[in-house]
Coordinates of C-alpha atoms and ligand atoms in Angstrom, one line a residue:
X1 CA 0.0 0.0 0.0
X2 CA 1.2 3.2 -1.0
X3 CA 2.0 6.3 1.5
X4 CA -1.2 8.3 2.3
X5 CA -1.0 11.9 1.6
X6 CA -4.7 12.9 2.9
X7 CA -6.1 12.0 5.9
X8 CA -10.0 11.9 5.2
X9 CA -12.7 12.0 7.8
X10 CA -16.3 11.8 7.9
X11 CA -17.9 14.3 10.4
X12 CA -21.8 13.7 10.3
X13 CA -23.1 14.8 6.5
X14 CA -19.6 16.3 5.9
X15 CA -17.0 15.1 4.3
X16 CA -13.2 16.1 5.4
X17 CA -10.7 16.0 3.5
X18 CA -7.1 16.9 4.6
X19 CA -3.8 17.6 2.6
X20 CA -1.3 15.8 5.2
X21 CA 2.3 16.5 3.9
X22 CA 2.5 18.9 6.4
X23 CA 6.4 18.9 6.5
X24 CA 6.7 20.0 2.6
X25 CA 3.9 22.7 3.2
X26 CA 1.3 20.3 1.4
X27 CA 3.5 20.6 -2.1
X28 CA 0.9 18.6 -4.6
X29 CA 2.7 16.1 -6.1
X30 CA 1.4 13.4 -8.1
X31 CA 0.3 11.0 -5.6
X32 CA -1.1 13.8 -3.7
X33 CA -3.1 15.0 -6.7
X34 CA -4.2 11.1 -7.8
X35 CA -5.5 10.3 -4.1
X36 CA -7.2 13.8 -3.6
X37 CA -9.3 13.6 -7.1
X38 CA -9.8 9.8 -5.8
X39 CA -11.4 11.3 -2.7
X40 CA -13.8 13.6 -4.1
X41 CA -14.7 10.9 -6.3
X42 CA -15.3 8.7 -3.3
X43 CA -17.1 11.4 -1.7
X44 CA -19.7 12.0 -4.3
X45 CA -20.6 8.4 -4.4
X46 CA -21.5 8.9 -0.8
X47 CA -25.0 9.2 -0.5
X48 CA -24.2 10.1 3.6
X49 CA -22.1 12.9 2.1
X50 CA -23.8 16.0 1.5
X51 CA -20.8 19.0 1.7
X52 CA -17.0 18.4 1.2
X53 CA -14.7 20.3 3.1
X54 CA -11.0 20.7 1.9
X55 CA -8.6 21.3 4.7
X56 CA -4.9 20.9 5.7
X57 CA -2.9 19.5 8.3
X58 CA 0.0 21.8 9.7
X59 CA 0.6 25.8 9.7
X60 CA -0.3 25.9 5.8
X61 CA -2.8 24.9 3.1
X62 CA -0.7 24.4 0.2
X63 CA 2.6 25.9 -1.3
X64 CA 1.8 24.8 -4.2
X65 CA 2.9 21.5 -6.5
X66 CA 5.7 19.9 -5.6
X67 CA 8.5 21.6 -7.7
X68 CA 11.4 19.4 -6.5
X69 CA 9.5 16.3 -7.6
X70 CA 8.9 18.1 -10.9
X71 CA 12.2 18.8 -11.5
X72 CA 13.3 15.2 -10.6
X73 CA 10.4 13.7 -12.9
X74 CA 9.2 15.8 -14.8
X75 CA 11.8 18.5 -16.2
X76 CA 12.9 16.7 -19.6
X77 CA 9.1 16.3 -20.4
X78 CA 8.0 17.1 -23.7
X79 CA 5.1 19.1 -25.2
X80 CA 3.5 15.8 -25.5
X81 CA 4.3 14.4 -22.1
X82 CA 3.5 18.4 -19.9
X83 CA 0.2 18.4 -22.0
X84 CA -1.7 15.5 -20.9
X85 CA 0.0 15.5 -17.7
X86 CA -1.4 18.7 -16.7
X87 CA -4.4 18.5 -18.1
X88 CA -5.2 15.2 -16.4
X89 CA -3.9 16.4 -13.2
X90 CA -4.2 20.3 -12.8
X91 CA -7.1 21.1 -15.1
X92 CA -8.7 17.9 -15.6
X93 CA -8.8 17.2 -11.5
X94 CA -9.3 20.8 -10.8
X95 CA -12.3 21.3 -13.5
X96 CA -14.3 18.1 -11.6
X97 CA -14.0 19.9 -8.0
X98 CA -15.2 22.8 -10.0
X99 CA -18.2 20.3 -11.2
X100 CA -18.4 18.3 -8.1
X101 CA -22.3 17.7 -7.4
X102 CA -22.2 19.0 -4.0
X103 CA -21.0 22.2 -2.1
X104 CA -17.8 22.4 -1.4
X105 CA -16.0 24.3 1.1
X106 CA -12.4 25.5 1.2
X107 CA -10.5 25.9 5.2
X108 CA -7.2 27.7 4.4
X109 CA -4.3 28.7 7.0
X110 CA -0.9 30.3 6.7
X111 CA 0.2 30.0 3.3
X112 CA -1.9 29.3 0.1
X113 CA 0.1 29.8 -2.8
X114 CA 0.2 29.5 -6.7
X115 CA -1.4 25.6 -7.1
X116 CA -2.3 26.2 -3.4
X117 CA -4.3 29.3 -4.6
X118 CA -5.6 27.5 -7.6
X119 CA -7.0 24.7 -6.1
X120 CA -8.6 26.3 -2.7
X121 CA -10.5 28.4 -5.1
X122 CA -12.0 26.0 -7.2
X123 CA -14.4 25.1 -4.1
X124 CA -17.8 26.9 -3.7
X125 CA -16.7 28.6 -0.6
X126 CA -13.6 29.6 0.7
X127 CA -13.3 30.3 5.2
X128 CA -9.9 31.6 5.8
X129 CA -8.0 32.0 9.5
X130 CA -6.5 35.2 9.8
X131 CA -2.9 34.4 9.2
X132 CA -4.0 33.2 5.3
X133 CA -2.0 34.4 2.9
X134 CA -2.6 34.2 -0.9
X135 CA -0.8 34.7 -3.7
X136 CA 0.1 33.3 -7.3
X137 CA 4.1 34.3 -8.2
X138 CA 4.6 31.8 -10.5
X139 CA 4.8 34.5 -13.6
X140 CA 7.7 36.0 -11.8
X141 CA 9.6 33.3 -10.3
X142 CA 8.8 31.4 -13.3
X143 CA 8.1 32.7 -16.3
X144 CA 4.8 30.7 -16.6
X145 CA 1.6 32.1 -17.7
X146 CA 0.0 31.8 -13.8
X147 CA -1.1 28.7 -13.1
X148 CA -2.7 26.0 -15.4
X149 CA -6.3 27.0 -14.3
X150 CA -7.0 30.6 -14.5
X151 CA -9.6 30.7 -11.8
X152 CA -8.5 34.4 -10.4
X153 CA -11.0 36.9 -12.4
X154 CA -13.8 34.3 -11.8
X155 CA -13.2 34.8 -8.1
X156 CA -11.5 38.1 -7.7
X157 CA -13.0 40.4 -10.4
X158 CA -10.5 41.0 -13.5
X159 CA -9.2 44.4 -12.0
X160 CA -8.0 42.7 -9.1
X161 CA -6.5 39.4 -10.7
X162 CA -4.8 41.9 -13.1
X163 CA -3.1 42.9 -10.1
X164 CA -2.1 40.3 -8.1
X165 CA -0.7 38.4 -11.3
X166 CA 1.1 41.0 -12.7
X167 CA 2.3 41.9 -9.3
X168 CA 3.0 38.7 -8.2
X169 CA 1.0 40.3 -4.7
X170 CA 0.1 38.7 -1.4
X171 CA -3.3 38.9 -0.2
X172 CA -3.8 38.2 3.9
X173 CA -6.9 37.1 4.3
X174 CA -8.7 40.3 5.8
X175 CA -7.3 41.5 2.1
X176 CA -8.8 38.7 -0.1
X177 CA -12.5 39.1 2.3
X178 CA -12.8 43.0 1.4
X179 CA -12.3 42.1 -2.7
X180 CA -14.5 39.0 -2.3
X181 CA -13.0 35.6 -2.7
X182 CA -12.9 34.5 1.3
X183 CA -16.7 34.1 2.7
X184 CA -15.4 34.0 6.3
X185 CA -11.9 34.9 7.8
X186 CA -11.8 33.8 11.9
X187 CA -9.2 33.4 13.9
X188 CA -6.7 30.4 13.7
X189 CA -8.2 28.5 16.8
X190 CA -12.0 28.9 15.4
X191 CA -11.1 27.6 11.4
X192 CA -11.9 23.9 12.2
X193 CA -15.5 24.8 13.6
X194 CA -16.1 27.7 12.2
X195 CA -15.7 25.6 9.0
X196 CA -17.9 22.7 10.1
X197 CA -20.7 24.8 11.6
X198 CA -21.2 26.2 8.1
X199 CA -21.3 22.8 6.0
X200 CA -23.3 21.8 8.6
X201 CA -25.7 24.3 7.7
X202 CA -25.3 23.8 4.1
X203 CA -25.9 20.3 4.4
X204 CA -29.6 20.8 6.2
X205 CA -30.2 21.6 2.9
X206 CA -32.3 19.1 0.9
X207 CA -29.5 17.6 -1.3
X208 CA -31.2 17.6 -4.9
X209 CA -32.0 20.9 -4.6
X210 CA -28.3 22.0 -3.3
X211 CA -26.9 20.1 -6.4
X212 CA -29.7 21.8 -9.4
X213 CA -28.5 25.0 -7.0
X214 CA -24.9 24.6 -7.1
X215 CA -25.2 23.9 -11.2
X216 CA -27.2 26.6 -12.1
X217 CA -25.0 29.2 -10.0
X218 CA -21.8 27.3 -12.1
X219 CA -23.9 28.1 -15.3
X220 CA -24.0 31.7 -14.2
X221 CA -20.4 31.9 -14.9
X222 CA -20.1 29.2 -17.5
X223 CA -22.6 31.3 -19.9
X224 CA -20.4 34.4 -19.7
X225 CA -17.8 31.5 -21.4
X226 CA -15.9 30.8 -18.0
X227 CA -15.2 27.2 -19.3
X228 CA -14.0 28.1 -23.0
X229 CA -11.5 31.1 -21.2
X230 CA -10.3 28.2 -18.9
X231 CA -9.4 26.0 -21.7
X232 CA -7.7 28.6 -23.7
X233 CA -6.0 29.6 -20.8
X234 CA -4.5 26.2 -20.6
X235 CA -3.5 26.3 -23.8
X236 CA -1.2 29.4 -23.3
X237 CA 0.0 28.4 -20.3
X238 CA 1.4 25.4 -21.9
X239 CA 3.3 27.6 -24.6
X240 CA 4.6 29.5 -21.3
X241 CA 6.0 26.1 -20.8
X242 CA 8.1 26.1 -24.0
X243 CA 8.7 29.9 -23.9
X244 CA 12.2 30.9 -24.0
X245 CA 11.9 32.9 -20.8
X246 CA 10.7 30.0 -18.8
X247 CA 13.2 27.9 -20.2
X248 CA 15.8 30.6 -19.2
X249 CA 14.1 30.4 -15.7
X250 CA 14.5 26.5 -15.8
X251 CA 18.3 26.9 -17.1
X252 CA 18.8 28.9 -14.3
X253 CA 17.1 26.0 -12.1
X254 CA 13.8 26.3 -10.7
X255 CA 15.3 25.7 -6.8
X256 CA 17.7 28.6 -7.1
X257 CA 15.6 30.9 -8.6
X258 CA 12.9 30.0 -5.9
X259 CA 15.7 30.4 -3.1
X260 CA 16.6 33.7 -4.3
X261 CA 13.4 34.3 -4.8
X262 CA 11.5 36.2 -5.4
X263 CA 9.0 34.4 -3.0
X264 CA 10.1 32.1 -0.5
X265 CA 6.3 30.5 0.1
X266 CA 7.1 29.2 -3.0
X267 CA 9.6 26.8 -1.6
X268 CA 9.0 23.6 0.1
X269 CA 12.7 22.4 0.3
X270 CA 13.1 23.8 3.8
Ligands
ZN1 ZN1 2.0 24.1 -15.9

């Protein structure tokens, strides 16, 4: 049996799942990613399951993916090889939590960065602690196109994912409440419950109606083409892959230029 990197829990209607790699900041790698879409998946054959809840173990949600496995697997990859790996695992397993059938709830501490950011905000709702921080760097400390699912106008308004991308800005959490992404910021001690009182609430919720609810609110974005800007956004970002400015950046090797970097969240070496 292979090493676990979730710890999943059922708490009445509510489904937990943690990201336990606490010691690498919960970098996704690929076993990470494979059990986590194997969860949801688990979890919407659940017919006791009525809300999902996607937390962490330790001081952080996510850094992001795991860079130092991508280097060591991943970093002669070609165009071939980076497509369907990334769409499988970042679009394709990001785009069904987008689609999952029932509400799903975000629970994000400390840091929540790039893939981190990404994948937090491809629940319905997001409750932050107060020491949340946010951001998506990877267009400086990279040279890639953001991240493979452009998720941040759909959440944050265009203005303000202008900014934080081109910036490569941080957003604590009382930040990312006042533009609109976070539903709920408490303090660090009150994220667990706070979290669980509200799925509870969802999850009084007759769950046929929930799910027609949660699709039509989808469809509210998905007419104004959410879905077709996603896929072309994927698109681009895999030509950032195979731009000569990330391949400088990748020259220059991804661990040093995220140790001088420009943003140390990014690194889950230490
Ligand atoms: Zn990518």
């Amino acid at each position: 049996m292979s090493e676990s990197f979730l710890y999943i829990e059922q708490v009445g209607p509510v489904r937990r799942i943690w990201l336990d790699r606490p010691q690498k900041r919960n970098a996704q790698s690929r076993q990470m990613l494979d059990q986590l879409d194997a969860a949801f998946n688990d979890a919407r054959g659940d017919e006791n399951t009525r809300v999902v809840v996607l937390a962490a173990k330790g001081p952080d949600f996510s850094a992001g993916h795991d860079l130092k496995q991508a280097q060591e697997e991943r970093a002669e990859f070609t165009v071939e090889e980076r497509w369907s790996y990334e769409e499988q695992r970042y679009y394709g397993y990001c785009m069904r939590i987008w689609d999952f059938p029932k509400p799903t709830i975000a629970q994000v501490q400390g840091a929540c960065i790039a893939a981190g950011f990404m994948l937090a905000n491809m629940c319905d709702l997001l409750v932050a602690s107060e020491d949340a921080v946010f951001s998506d760097p990877v267009t400086h400390t990279m040279g890639a196109a953001a991240t493979e699912v452009l998720i941040h106008p759909w959440v944050m308004g265009l203005r303000q994912a202008k900014e934080f991308l081109f910036a490569g800005s941080k957003l604590t959490a009382a930040e990312a409440k006042a533009i609109g992404f976070v539903n709920q910021v408490v303090p660090r001690d009150q994220l667990d419950p706070a979290t669980l009182a509200l799925a509870g609430r969802i999850a009084q919720a007759p769950p046929f109606a929930l799910k027609i609810l949660k699709k039509s609110l989808n469809r509210s974005a998905e007419v104004q083409n959410m879905r077709q800007a996603l896929s072309a956004h994927f698109d681009l970002h895999q030509l950032s892959h195979v731009s000569s400015e990330y391949l400088q950046t990748k020259e220059a090797g991804l661990a040093s230029a995220i140790r001088h970097g420009k943003v140390r969240t990014h690194d889950e070496e230490k």
